[in-house]
PDB file of N, CA and C in Angstrom:
ATOM      1  N   UNK Q 447     -18.276  -2.565  23.083  1.00  0.00           N
ATOM      2  CA  UNK Q 447     -18.303  -2.243  21.679  1.00  0.00           C
ATOM      3  C   UNK Q 447     -18.227  -3.508  20.837  1.00  0.00           C
ATOM      4  N   UNK Q 448     -17.541  -4.533  21.328  1.00  0.00           N
ATOM      5  CA  UNK Q 448     -17.379  -5.754  20.541  1.00  0.00           C
ATOM      6  C   UNK Q 448     -18.700  -6.480  20.301  1.00  0.00           C
ATOM      7  N   UNK Q 449     -19.677  -6.251  21.144  1.00  0.00           N
ATOM      8  CA  UNK Q 449     -20.998  -6.837  20.922  1.00  0.00           C
ATOM      9  C   UNK Q 449     -21.904  -5.866  20.186  1.00  0.00           C
ATOM     10  N   UNK Q 450     -21.736  -4.589  20.426  1.00  0.00           N
ATOM     11  CA  UNK Q 450     -22.630  -3.582  19.852  1.00  0.00           C
ATOM     12  C   UNK Q 450     -22.390  -3.346  18.363  1.00  0.00           C
ATOM     13  N   UNK Q 451     -21.157  -3.208  17.955  1.00  0.00           N
ATOM     14  CA  UNK Q 451     -20.876  -2.861  16.565  1.00  0.00           C
ATOM     15  C   UNK Q 451     -21.390  -3.900  15.564  1.00  0.00           C
ATOM     16  N   UNK Q 452     -21.176  -5.186  15.781  1.00  0.00           N
ATOM     17  CA  UNK Q 452     -21.746  -6.149  14.835  1.00  0.00           C
ATOM     18  C   UNK Q 452     -23.265  -6.049  14.727  1.00  0.00           C
ATOM     19  N   UNK Q 453     -23.928  -5.800  15.845  1.00  0.00           N
ATOM     20  CA  UNK Q 453     -25.400  -5.640  15.806  1.00  0.00           C
ATOM     21  C   UNK Q 453     -25.790  -4.395  15.029  1.00  0.00           C
ATOM     22  N   UNK Q 454     -25.069  -3.297  15.244  1.00  0.00           N
ATOM     23  CA  UNK Q 454     -25.361  -2.062  14.506  1.00  0.00           C
ATOM     24  C   UNK Q 454     -25.117  -2.236  13.014  1.00  0.00           C
ATOM     25  N   UNK Q 455     -24.043  -2.915  12.664  1.00  0.00           N
ATOM     26  CA  UNK Q 455     -23.764  -3.181  11.245  1.00  0.00           C
ATOM     27  C   UNK Q 455     -24.923  -3.926  10.596  1.00  0.00           C
ATOM     28  N   UNK Q 456     -25.394  -4.961  11.290  1.00  0.00           N
ATOM     29  CA  UNK Q 456     -26.481  -5.769  10.744  1.00  0.00           C
ATOM     30  C   UNK Q 456     -27.793  -4.989  10.711  1.00  0.00           C
ATOM     31  N   UNK Q 457     -28.123  -4.346  11.807  1.00  0.00           N
ATOM     32  CA  UNK Q 457     -29.391  -3.621  11.925  1.00  0.00           C
ATOM     33  C   UNK Q 457     -29.517  -2.506  10.897  1.00  0.00           C
ATOM     34  N   UNK Q 458     -28.432  -1.799  10.624  1.00  0.00           N
ATOM     35  CA  UNK Q 458     -28.479  -0.643   9.723  1.00  0.00           C
ATOM     36  C   UNK Q 458     -27.849  -0.912   8.360  1.00  0.00           C
ATOM     37  N   UNK Q 459     -27.410  -2.126   8.126  1.00  0.00           N
ATOM     38  CA  UNK Q 459     -26.805  -2.464   6.846  1.00  0.00           C
ATOM     39  C   UNK Q 459     -25.523  -1.678   6.587  1.00  0.00           C
ATOM     40  N   UNK Q 460     -24.713  -1.497   7.628  1.00  0.00           N
ATOM     41  CA  UNK Q 460     -23.499  -0.693   7.496  1.00  0.00           C
ATOM     42  C   UNK Q 460     -22.425  -1.456   6.734  1.00  0.00           C
ATOM     43  N   UNK Q 461     -21.943  -0.850   5.680  1.00  0.00           N
ATOM     44  CA  UNK Q 461     -20.959  -1.455   4.808  1.00  0.00           C
ATOM     45  C   UNK Q 461     -19.537  -1.088   5.227  1.00  0.00           C
ATOM     46  N   UNK Q 462     -19.404   0.020   5.955  1.00  0.00           N
ATOM     47  CA  UNK Q 462     -18.106   0.544   6.356  1.00  0.00           C
ATOM     48  C   UNK Q 462     -18.278   1.313   7.654  1.00  0.00           C
ATOM     49  N   UNK Q 463     -17.370   1.112   8.601  1.00  0.00           N
ATOM     50  CA  UNK Q 463     -17.449   1.814   9.883  1.00  0.00           C
ATOM     51  C   UNK Q 463     -16.091   2.441  10.205  1.00  0.00           C
ATOM     52  N   UNK Q 464     -16.105   3.751  10.427  1.00  0.00           N
ATOM     53  CA  UNK Q 464     -14.906   4.502  10.790  1.00  0.00           C
ATOM     54  C   UNK Q 464     -15.139   5.092  12.169  1.00  0.00           C
ATOM     55  N   UNK Q 465     -14.136   4.975  13.041  1.00  0.00           N
ATOM     56  CA  UNK Q 465     -14.278   5.499  14.390  1.00  0.00           C
ATOM     57  C   UNK Q 465     -13.080   6.335  14.789  1.00  0.00           C
ATOM     58  N   UNK Q 466     -13.285   7.225  15.729  1.00  0.00           N
ATOM     59  CA  UNK Q 466     -12.201   8.051  16.246  1.00  0.00           C
ATOM     60  C   UNK Q 466     -11.620   7.374  17.472  1.00  0.00           C
ATOM     61  N   UNK Q 467     -10.319   7.144  17.434  1.00  0.00           N
ATOM     62  CA  UNK Q 467      -9.639   6.437  18.527  1.00  0.00           C
ATOM     63  C   UNK Q 467      -9.080   7.379  19.582  1.00  0.00           C
ATOM     64  N   UNK Q 468      -9.299   8.666  19.403  1.00  0.00           N
ATOM     65  CA  UNK Q 468      -8.775   9.682  20.311  1.00  0.00           C
ATOM     66  C   UNK Q 468      -9.072   9.331  21.765  1.00  0.00           C
ATOM     67  N   UNK Q 469      -8.046   9.242  22.550  1.00  0.00           N
ATOM     68  CA  UNK Q 469      -8.156   8.975  23.982  1.00  0.00           C
ATOM     69  C   UNK Q 469      -8.742   7.607  24.315  1.00  0.00           C
ATOM     70  N   UNK Q 470      -8.518   6.639  23.413  1.00  0.00           N
ATOM     71  CA  UNK Q 470      -9.010   5.277  23.660  1.00  0.00           C
ATOM     72  C   UNK Q 470      -8.156   4.522  24.679  1.00  0.00           C
ATOM     73  N   UNK Q 471      -6.990   5.075  25.024  1.00  0.00           N
ATOM     74  CA  UNK Q 471      -6.100   4.433  26.006  1.00  0.00           C
ATOM     75  C   UNK Q 471      -6.415   4.966  27.400  1.00  0.00           C
ATOM     76  N   UNK Q 472      -7.516   4.534  27.948  1.00  0.00           N
ATOM     77  CA  UNK Q 472      -7.896   4.957  29.291  1.00  0.00           C
ATOM     78  C   UNK Q 472      -8.171   6.439  29.407  1.00  0.00           C
ATOM     79  N   UNK Q 473      -8.620   7.060  28.326  1.00  0.00           N
ATOM     80  CA  UNK Q 473      -8.956   8.483  28.342  1.00  0.00           C
ATOM     81  C   UNK Q 473      -7.800   9.410  28.043  1.00  0.00           C
ATOM     82  N   UNK Q 474      -6.641   8.862  27.644  1.00  0.00           N
ATOM     83  CA  UNK Q 474      -5.475   9.713  27.360  1.00  0.00           C
ATOM     84  C   UNK Q 474      -4.655   9.129  26.221  1.00  0.00           C
ATOM     85  N   UNK Q 475      -4.897   9.589  25.009  1.00  0.00           N
ATOM     86  CA  UNK Q 475      -4.110   9.159  23.862  1.00  0.00           C
ATOM     87  C   UNK Q 475      -4.537   7.806  23.304  1.00  0.00           C
ATOM     88  N   UNK Q 476      -3.632   7.227  22.500  1.00  0.00           N
ATOM     89  CA  UNK Q 476      -3.886   5.967  21.803  1.00  0.00           C
ATOM     90  C   UNK Q 476      -2.657   5.077  21.999  1.00  0.00           C
ATOM     91  N   UNK Q 477      -2.887   3.804  22.231  1.00  0.00           N
ATOM     92  CA  UNK Q 477      -1.796   2.835  22.260  1.00  0.00           C
ATOM     93  C   UNK Q 477      -2.071   1.786  21.176  1.00  0.00           C
ATOM     94  N   UNK Q 478      -1.069   1.024  20.794  1.00  0.00           N
ATOM     95  CA  UNK Q 478      -1.340  -0.064  19.853  1.00  0.00           C
ATOM     96  C   UNK Q 478      -2.449  -0.995  20.347  1.00  0.00           C
ATOM     97  N   UNK Q 479      -2.449  -1.297  21.627  1.00  0.00           N
ATOM     98  CA  UNK Q 479      -3.491  -2.186  22.172  1.00  0.00           C
ATOM     99  C   UNK Q 479      -4.884  -1.575  22.065  1.00  0.00           C
ATOM    100  N   UNK Q 480      -5.010  -0.271  22.374  1.00  0.00           N
ATOM    101  CA  UNK Q 480      -6.341   0.346  22.314  1.00  0.00           C
ATOM    102  C   UNK Q 480      -6.825   0.461  20.869  1.00  0.00           C
ATOM    103  N   UNK Q 481      -5.901   0.732  19.935  1.00  0.00           N
ATOM    104  CA  UNK Q 481      -6.276   0.781  18.518  1.00  0.00           C
ATOM    105  C   UNK Q 481      -6.696  -0.603  18.038  1.00  0.00           C
ATOM    106  N   UNK Q 482      -5.911  -1.619  18.376  1.00  0.00           N
ATOM    107  CA  UNK Q 482      -6.249  -2.988  17.969  1.00  0.00           C
ATOM    108  C   UNK Q 482      -7.592  -3.425  18.531  1.00  0.00           C
ATOM    109  N   UNK Q 483      -7.880  -3.038  19.749  1.00  0.00           N
ATOM    110  CA  UNK Q 483      -9.167  -3.401  20.366  1.00  0.00           C
ATOM    111  C   UNK Q 483     -10.333  -2.833  19.559  1.00  0.00           C
ATOM    112  N   UNK Q 484     -10.210  -1.593  19.117  1.00  0.00           N
ATOM    113  CA  UNK Q 484     -11.272  -0.972  18.316  1.00  0.00           C
ATOM    114  C   UNK Q 484     -11.402  -1.643  16.945  1.00  0.00           C
ATOM    115  N   UNK Q 485     -10.282  -1.964  16.337  1.00  0.00           N
ATOM    116  CA  UNK Q 485     -10.319  -2.637  15.038  1.00  0.00           C
ATOM    117  C   UNK Q 485     -10.891  -4.046  15.173  1.00  0.00           C
ATOM    118  N   UNK Q 486     -10.530  -4.753  16.230  1.00  0.00           N
ATOM    119  CA  UNK Q 486     -11.057  -6.097  16.465  1.00  0.00           C
ATOM    120  C   UNK Q 486     -12.552  -6.074  16.766  1.00  0.00           C
ATOM    121  N   UNK Q 487     -13.050  -4.955  17.269  1.00  0.00           N
ATOM    122  CA  UNK Q 487     -14.484  -4.813  17.527  1.00  0.00           C
ATOM    123  C   UNK Q 487     -15.271  -4.657  16.231  1.00  0.00           C
ATOM    124  N   UNK Q 488     -14.566  -4.381  15.121  1.00  0.00           N
ATOM    125  CA  UNK Q 488     -15.249  -4.307  13.836  1.00  0.00           C
ATOM    126  C   UNK Q 488     -15.127  -3.000  13.096  1.00  0.00           C
ATOM    127  N   UNK Q 489     -14.382  -2.036  13.632  1.00  0.00           N
ATOM    128  CA  UNK Q 489     -14.176  -0.793  12.886  1.00  0.00           C
ATOM    129  C   UNK Q 489     -13.213  -1.064  11.735  1.00  0.00           C
ATOM    130  N   UNK Q 490     -13.421  -0.375  10.630  1.00  0.00           N
ATOM    131  CA  UNK Q 490     -12.590  -0.581   9.447  1.00  0.00           C
ATOM    132  C   UNK Q 490     -11.399   0.372   9.392  1.00  0.00           C
ATOM    133  N   UNK Q 491     -11.528   1.539   9.999  1.00  0.00           N
ATOM    134  CA  UNK Q 491     -10.477   2.550   9.970  1.00  0.00           C
ATOM    135  C   UNK Q 491     -10.627   3.422  11.203  1.00  0.00           C
ATOM    136  N   UNK Q 492      -9.497   3.913  11.717  1.00  0.00           N
ATOM    137  CA  UNK Q 492      -9.509   4.775  12.900  1.00  0.00           C
ATOM    138  C   UNK Q 492      -8.920   6.135  12.565  1.00  0.00           C
ATOM    139  N   UNK Q 493      -9.549   7.172  13.083  1.00  0.00           N
ATOM    140  CA  UNK Q 493      -9.030   8.533  12.965  1.00  0.00           C
ATOM    141  C   UNK Q 493      -8.560   8.981  14.350  1.00  0.00           C
ATOM    142  N   UNK Q 494      -7.930  10.153  14.407  1.00  0.00           N
ATOM    143  CA  UNK Q 494      -7.422  10.650  15.685  1.00  0.00           C
ATOM    144  C   UNK Q 494      -7.364  12.167  15.653  1.00  0.00           C
ATOM    145  N   UNK Q 495      -6.755  12.746  16.676  1.00  0.00           N
ATOM    146  CA  UNK Q 495      -6.709  14.198  16.783  1.00  0.00           C
ATOM    147  C   UNK Q 495      -5.494  14.678  17.542  1.00  0.00           C
ATOM    148  N   UNK Q 496      -5.682  15.716  18.343  1.00  0.00           N
ATOM    149  CA  UNK Q 496      -4.551  16.384  18.990  1.00  0.00           C
ATOM    150  C   UNK Q 496      -3.848  15.552  20.062  1.00  0.00           C
ATOM    151  N   UNK Q 497      -4.441  14.462  20.496  1.00  0.00           N
ATOM    152  CA  UNK Q 497      -3.780  13.596  21.482  1.00  0.00           C
ATOM    153  C   UNK Q 497      -3.179  12.351  20.844  1.00  0.00           C
ATOM    154  N   UNK Q 498      -3.021  12.384  19.531  1.00  0.00           N
ATOM    155  CA  UNK Q 498      -2.502  11.214  18.816  1.00  0.00           C
ATOM    156  C   UNK Q 498      -1.210  10.704  19.424  1.00  0.00           C
ATOM    157  N   UNK Q 499      -0.277  11.588  19.729  1.00  0.00           N
ATOM    158  CA  UNK Q 499       1.045  11.163  20.195  1.00  0.00           C
ATOM    159  C   UNK Q 499       1.223  11.292  21.714  1.00  0.00           C
ATOM    160  N   UNK Q 500       0.130  11.315  22.456  1.00  0.00           N
ATOM    161  CA  UNK Q 500       0.233  11.362  23.920  1.00  0.00           C
ATOM    162  C   UNK Q 500       0.937  10.129  24.478  1.00  0.00           C
ATOM    163  N   UNK Q 501       0.802   9.018  23.814  1.00  0.00           N
ATOM    164  CA  UNK Q 501       1.493   7.770  24.178  1.00  0.00           C
ATOM    165  C   UNK Q 501       2.547   7.510  23.106  1.00  0.00           C
ATOM    166  N   UNK Q 502       3.796   7.545  23.482  1.00  0.00           N
ATOM    167  CA  UNK Q 502       4.905   7.428  22.522  1.00  0.00           C
ATOM    168  C   UNK Q 502       4.873   6.145  21.696  1.00  0.00           C
ATOM    169  N   UNK Q 503       4.375   5.065  22.276  1.00  0.00           N
ATOM    170  CA  UNK Q 503       4.403   3.783  21.575  1.00  0.00           C
ATOM    171  C   UNK Q 503       3.521   3.745  20.329  1.00  0.00           C
ATOM    172  N   UNK Q 504       2.658   4.737  20.144  1.00  0.00           N
ATOM    173  CA  UNK Q 504       1.795   4.744  18.972  1.00  0.00           C
ATOM    174  C   UNK Q 504       2.565   5.105  17.703  1.00  0.00           C
ATOM    175  N   UNK Q 505       3.691   5.797  17.813  1.00  0.00           N
ATOM    176  CA  UNK Q 505       4.448   6.249  16.632  1.00  0.00           C
ATOM    177  C   UNK Q 505       4.840   5.071  15.740  1.00  0.00           C
ATOM    178  N   UNK Q 506       5.434   4.032  16.294  1.00  0.00           N
ATOM    179  CA  UNK Q 506       5.840   2.876  15.490  1.00  0.00           C
ATOM    180  C   UNK Q 506       4.627   2.171  14.894  1.00  0.00           C
ATOM    181  N   UNK Q 507       3.545   2.122  15.642  1.00  0.00           N
ATOM    182  CA  UNK Q 507       2.303   1.495  15.170  1.00  0.00           C
ATOM    183  C   UNK Q 507       1.777   2.235  13.937  1.00  0.00           C
ATOM    184  N   UNK Q 508       1.837   3.560  13.957  1.00  0.00           N
ATOM    185  CA  UNK Q 508       1.358   4.359  12.833  1.00  0.00           C
ATOM    186  C   UNK Q 508       2.177   4.122  11.573  1.00  0.00           C
ATOM    187  N   UNK Q 509       3.451   3.792  11.739  1.00  0.00           N
ATOM    188  CA  UNK Q 509       4.339   3.568  10.597  1.00  0.00           C
ATOM    189  C   UNK Q 509       4.251   2.160  10.015  1.00  0.00           C
ATOM    190  N   UNK Q 510       3.566   1.250  10.688  1.00  0.00           N
ATOM    191  CA  UNK Q 510       3.460  -0.120  10.177  1.00  0.00           C
ATOM    192  C   UNK Q 510       2.734  -0.134   8.842  1.00  0.00           C
ATOM    193  N   UNK Q 511       3.223  -0.944   7.934  1.00  0.00           N
ATOM    194  CA  UNK Q 511       2.556  -1.106   6.639  1.00  0.00           C
ATOM    195  C   UNK Q 511       1.145  -1.632   6.869  1.00  0.00           C
ATOM    196  N   UNK Q 512       0.206  -1.040   6.217  1.00  0.00           N
ATOM    197  CA  UNK Q 512      -1.176  -1.482   6.340  1.00  0.00           C
ATOM    198  C   UNK Q 512      -1.899  -0.986   7.574  1.00  0.00           C
ATOM    199  N   UNK Q 513      -1.281  -0.079   8.331  1.00  0.00           N
ATOM    200  CA  UNK Q 513      -1.940   0.437   9.534  1.00  0.00           C
ATOM    201  C   UNK Q 513      -3.273   1.081   9.164  1.00  0.00           C
ATOM    202  N   UNK Q 514      -4.281   0.754   9.948  1.00  0.00           N
ATOM    203  CA  UNK Q 514      -5.608   1.351   9.730  1.00  0.00           C
ATOM    204  C   UNK Q 514      -5.892   2.447  10.753  1.00  0.00           C
ATOM    205  N   UNK Q 515      -4.836   2.979  11.347  1.00  0.00           N
ATOM    206  CA  UNK Q 515      -4.916   4.086  12.301  1.00  0.00           C
ATOM    207  C   UNK Q 515      -4.323   5.315  11.622  1.00  0.00           C
ATOM    208  N   UNK Q 516      -5.146   6.353  11.433  1.00  0.00           N
ATOM    209  CA  UNK Q 516      -4.660   7.594  10.834  1.00  0.00           C
ATOM    210  C   UNK Q 516      -4.310   8.609  11.904  1.00  0.00           C
ATOM    211  N   UNK Q 517      -3.365   9.487  11.578  1.00  0.00           N
ATOM    212  CA  UNK Q 517      -3.089  10.671  12.385  1.00  0.00           C
ATOM    213  C   UNK Q 517      -3.544  11.853  11.530  1.00  0.00           C
ATOM    214  N   UNK Q 518      -3.678  13.044  12.106  1.00  0.00           N
ATOM    215  CA  UNK Q 518      -4.092  14.180  11.285  1.00  0.00           C
ATOM    216  C   UNK Q 518      -3.132  14.414  10.119  1.00  0.00           C
ATOM    217  N   UNK Q 519      -3.686  14.603   8.926  1.00  0.00           N
ATOM    218  CA  UNK Q 519      -2.890  14.825   7.717  1.00  0.00           C
ATOM    219  C   UNK Q 519      -2.159  16.154   7.753  1.00  0.00           C
ATOM    220  N   UNK Q 520      -2.666  17.093   8.530  1.00  0.00           N
ATOM    221  CA  UNK Q 520      -2.036  18.416   8.561  1.00  0.00           C
ATOM    222  C   UNK Q 520      -1.018  18.548   9.693  1.00  0.00           C
ATOM    223  N   UNK Q 521      -0.448  17.426  10.133  1.00  0.00           N
ATOM    224  CA  UNK Q 521       0.698  17.448  11.055  1.00  0.00           C
ATOM    225  C   UNK Q 521       1.949  17.755  10.247  1.00  0.00           C
ATOM    226  N   UNK Q 522       3.007  18.186  10.890  1.00  0.00           N
ATOM    227  CA  UNK Q 522       4.233  18.559  10.163  1.00  0.00           C
ATOM    228  C   UNK Q 522       4.815  17.397   9.348  1.00  0.00           C
ATOM    229  N   UNK Q 523       5.490  17.729   8.275  1.00  0.00           N
ATOM    230  CA  UNK Q 523       6.175  16.740   7.460  1.00  0.00           C
ATOM    231  C   UNK Q 523       7.134  15.933   8.338  1.00  0.00           C
ATOM    232  N   UNK Q 524       7.173  14.650   8.114  1.00  0.00           N
ATOM    233  CA  UNK Q 524       8.042  13.785   8.899  1.00  0.00           C
ATOM    234  C   UNK Q 524       7.360  13.141  10.089  1.00  0.00           C
ATOM    235  N   UNK Q 525       6.123  13.552  10.403  1.00  0.00           N
ATOM    236  CA  UNK Q 525       5.385  12.928  11.510  1.00  0.00           C
ATOM    237  C   UNK Q 525       5.115  11.463  11.154  1.00  0.00           C
ATOM    238  N   UNK Q 526       5.204  10.565  12.117  1.00  0.00           N
ATOM    239  CA  UNK Q 526       4.936   9.147  11.833  1.00  0.00           C
ATOM    240  C   UNK Q 526       3.518   8.939  11.304  1.00  0.00           C
ATOM    241  N   UNK Q 527       3.377   7.918  10.489  1.00  0.00           N
ATOM    242  CA  UNK Q 527       2.064   7.531   9.996  1.00  0.00           C
ATOM    243  C   UNK Q 527       1.609   8.337   8.800  1.00  0.00           C
ATOM    244  N   UNK Q 528       0.326   8.243   8.554  1.00  0.00           N
ATOM    245  CA  UNK Q 528      -0.271   8.952   7.417  1.00  0.00           C
ATOM    246  C   UNK Q 528      -1.614   9.527   7.821  1.00  0.00           C
ATOM    247  N   UNK Q 529      -2.024  10.543   7.105  1.00  0.00           N
ATOM    248  CA  UNK Q 529      -3.263  11.233   7.426  1.00  0.00           C
ATOM    249  C   UNK Q 529      -4.395  10.967   6.470  1.00  0.00           C
ATOM    250  N   UNK Q 530      -4.177  10.065   5.524  1.00  0.00           N
ATOM    251  CA  UNK Q 530      -5.235   9.743   4.567  1.00  0.00           C
ATOM    252  C   UNK Q 530      -5.129   8.281   4.186  1.00  0.00           C
ATOM    253  N   UNK Q 531      -6.242   7.762   3.701  1.00  0.00           N
ATOM    254  CA  UNK Q 531      -6.274   6.365   3.272  1.00  0.00           C
ATOM    255  C   UNK Q 531      -7.413   6.175   2.284  1.00  0.00           C
ATOM    256  N   UNK Q 532      -7.276   5.192   1.449  1.00  0.00           N
ATOM    257  CA  UNK Q 532      -8.368   4.718   0.608  1.00  0.00           C
ATOM    258  C   UNK Q 532      -8.663   3.314   1.105  1.00  0.00           C
ATOM    259  N   UNK Q 533      -9.893   3.119   1.541  1.00  0.00           N
ATOM    260  CA  UNK Q 533     -10.262   1.807   2.077  1.00  0.00           C
ATOM    261  C   UNK Q 533     -11.398   1.223   1.242  1.00  0.00           C
ATOM    262  N   UNK Q 534     -11.490  -0.086   1.293  1.00  0.00           N
ATOM    263  CA  UNK Q 534     -12.520  -0.784   0.535  1.00  0.00           C
ATOM    264  C   UNK Q 534     -13.576  -1.313   1.497  1.00  0.00           C
ATOM    265  N   UNK Q 535     -14.832  -1.072   1.153  1.00  0.00           N
ATOM    266  CA  UNK Q 535     -15.934  -1.533   1.993  1.00  0.00           C
ATOM    267  C   UNK Q 535     -16.178  -3.020   1.758  1.00  0.00           C
ATOM    268  N   UNK Q 536     -17.050  -3.573   2.540  1.00  0.00           N
ATOM    269  CA  UNK Q 536     -17.378  -4.989   2.413  1.00  0.00           C
ATOM    270  C   UNK Q 536     -18.004  -5.317   1.061  1.00  0.00           C
ATOM    271  N   UNK Q 537     -18.656  -4.328   0.442  1.00  0.00           N
ATOM    272  CA  UNK Q 537     -19.277  -4.559  -0.863  1.00  0.00           C
ATOM    273  C   UNK Q 537     -18.319  -4.265  -2.015  1.00  0.00           C
ATOM    274  N   UNK Q 538     -17.109  -3.814  -1.688  1.00  0.00           N
ATOM    275  CA  UNK Q 538     -16.119  -3.541  -2.727  1.00  0.00           C
ATOM    276  C   UNK Q 538     -16.018  -2.080  -3.138  1.00  0.00           C
ATOM    277  N   UNK Q 539     -16.843  -1.214  -2.567  1.00  0.00           N
ATOM    278  CA  UNK Q 539     -16.752   0.221  -2.876  1.00  0.00           C
ATOM    279  C   UNK Q 539     -15.490   0.781  -2.225  1.00  0.00           C
ATOM    280  N   UNK Q 540     -14.876   1.759  -2.875  1.00  0.00           N
ATOM    281  CA  UNK Q 540     -13.665   2.388  -2.334  1.00  0.00           C
ATOM    282  C   UNK Q 540     -14.022   3.780  -1.829  1.00  0.00           C
ATOM    283  N   UNK Q 541     -13.435   4.130  -0.672  1.00  0.00           N
ATOM    284  CA  UNK Q 541     -13.712   5.415  -0.038  1.00  0.00           C
ATOM    285  C   UNK Q 541     -12.393   6.058   0.371  1.00  0.00           C
ATOM    286  N   UNK Q 542     -12.211   7.305  -0.018  1.00  0.00           N
ATOM    287  CA  UNK Q 542     -11.048   8.070   0.417  1.00  0.00           C
ATOM    288  C   UNK Q 542     -11.382   8.803   1.710  1.00  0.00           C
ATOM    289  N   UNK Q 543     -10.481   8.714   2.682  1.00  0.00           N
ATOM    290  CA  UNK Q 543     -10.683   9.356   3.989  1.00  0.00           C
ATOM    291  C   UNK Q 543      -9.475  10.222   4.284  1.00  0.00           C
ATOM    292  N   UNK Q 544      -9.729  11.474   4.662  1.00  0.00           N
ATOM    293  CA  UNK Q 544      -8.665  12.377   5.075  1.00  0.00           C
ATOM    294  C   UNK Q 544      -8.961  12.779   6.512  1.00  0.00           C
ATOM    295  N   UNK Q 545      -7.976  12.623   7.384  1.00  0.00           N
ATOM    296  CA  UNK Q 545      -8.103  12.958   8.795  1.00  0.00           C
ATOM    297  C   UNK Q 545      -7.403  14.308   9.022  1.00  0.00           C
ATOM    298  N   UNK Q 546      -8.161  15.330   9.338  1.00  0.00           N
ATOM    299  CA  UNK Q 546      -7.600  16.669   9.576  1.00  0.00           C
ATOM    300  C   UNK Q 546      -7.887  17.117  10.993  1.00  0.00           C
ATOM    301  N   UNK Q 547      -6.968  17.886  11.545  1.00  0.00           N
ATOM    302  CA  UNK Q 547      -7.169  18.479  12.858  1.00  0.00           C
ATOM    303  C   UNK Q 547      -7.464  19.957  12.682  1.00  0.00           C
ATOM    304  N   UNK Q 548      -8.558  20.407  13.295  1.00  0.00           N
ATOM    305  CA  UNK Q 548      -8.946  21.801  13.203  1.00  0.00           C
ATOM    306  C   UNK Q 548      -8.663  22.538  14.494  1.00  0.00           C
ATOM    307  N   UNK Q 549      -8.764  23.839  14.429  1.00  0.00           N
ATOM    308  CA  UNK Q 549      -8.527  24.670  15.609  1.00  0.00           C
ATOM    309  C   UNK Q 549      -9.447  25.880  15.525  1.00  0.00           C
ATOM    310  N   UNK Q 550     -10.028  26.226  16.641  1.00  0.00           N
ATOM    311  CA  UNK Q 550     -10.857  27.427  16.697  1.00  0.00           C
ATOM    312  C   UNK Q 550     -10.383  28.282  17.861  1.00  0.00           C
ATOM    313  N   UNK Q 551     -10.616  29.559  17.738  1.00  0.00           N
ATOM    314  CA  UNK Q 551     -10.207  30.437  18.852  1.00  0.00           C
ATOM    315  C   UNK Q 551     -11.325  31.360  19.238  1.00  0.00           C
TER     316      UNK Q 551
END
């Protein structure tokens, strides 16, 4: 991904890239290292889902000031991290992002 994303940004003129980090830790959850790897590859913001807290160490990472890793906004009150963010693109445009977890039966 570290070679592909910069090429895709250039080829398609991408001003902002958001990716889902779900199961980026070897196919099971998210760790600070797996989130950082995705951000270092060039993603601007990370979303997640029902496996957000599969790895306990992600909780403190989500609470860090300036974290670019979101958890679902519709998690219970008091859950670590935040479920929404306003981010600025490379051209200076601002975008609001809300990360929600859905369920179907």
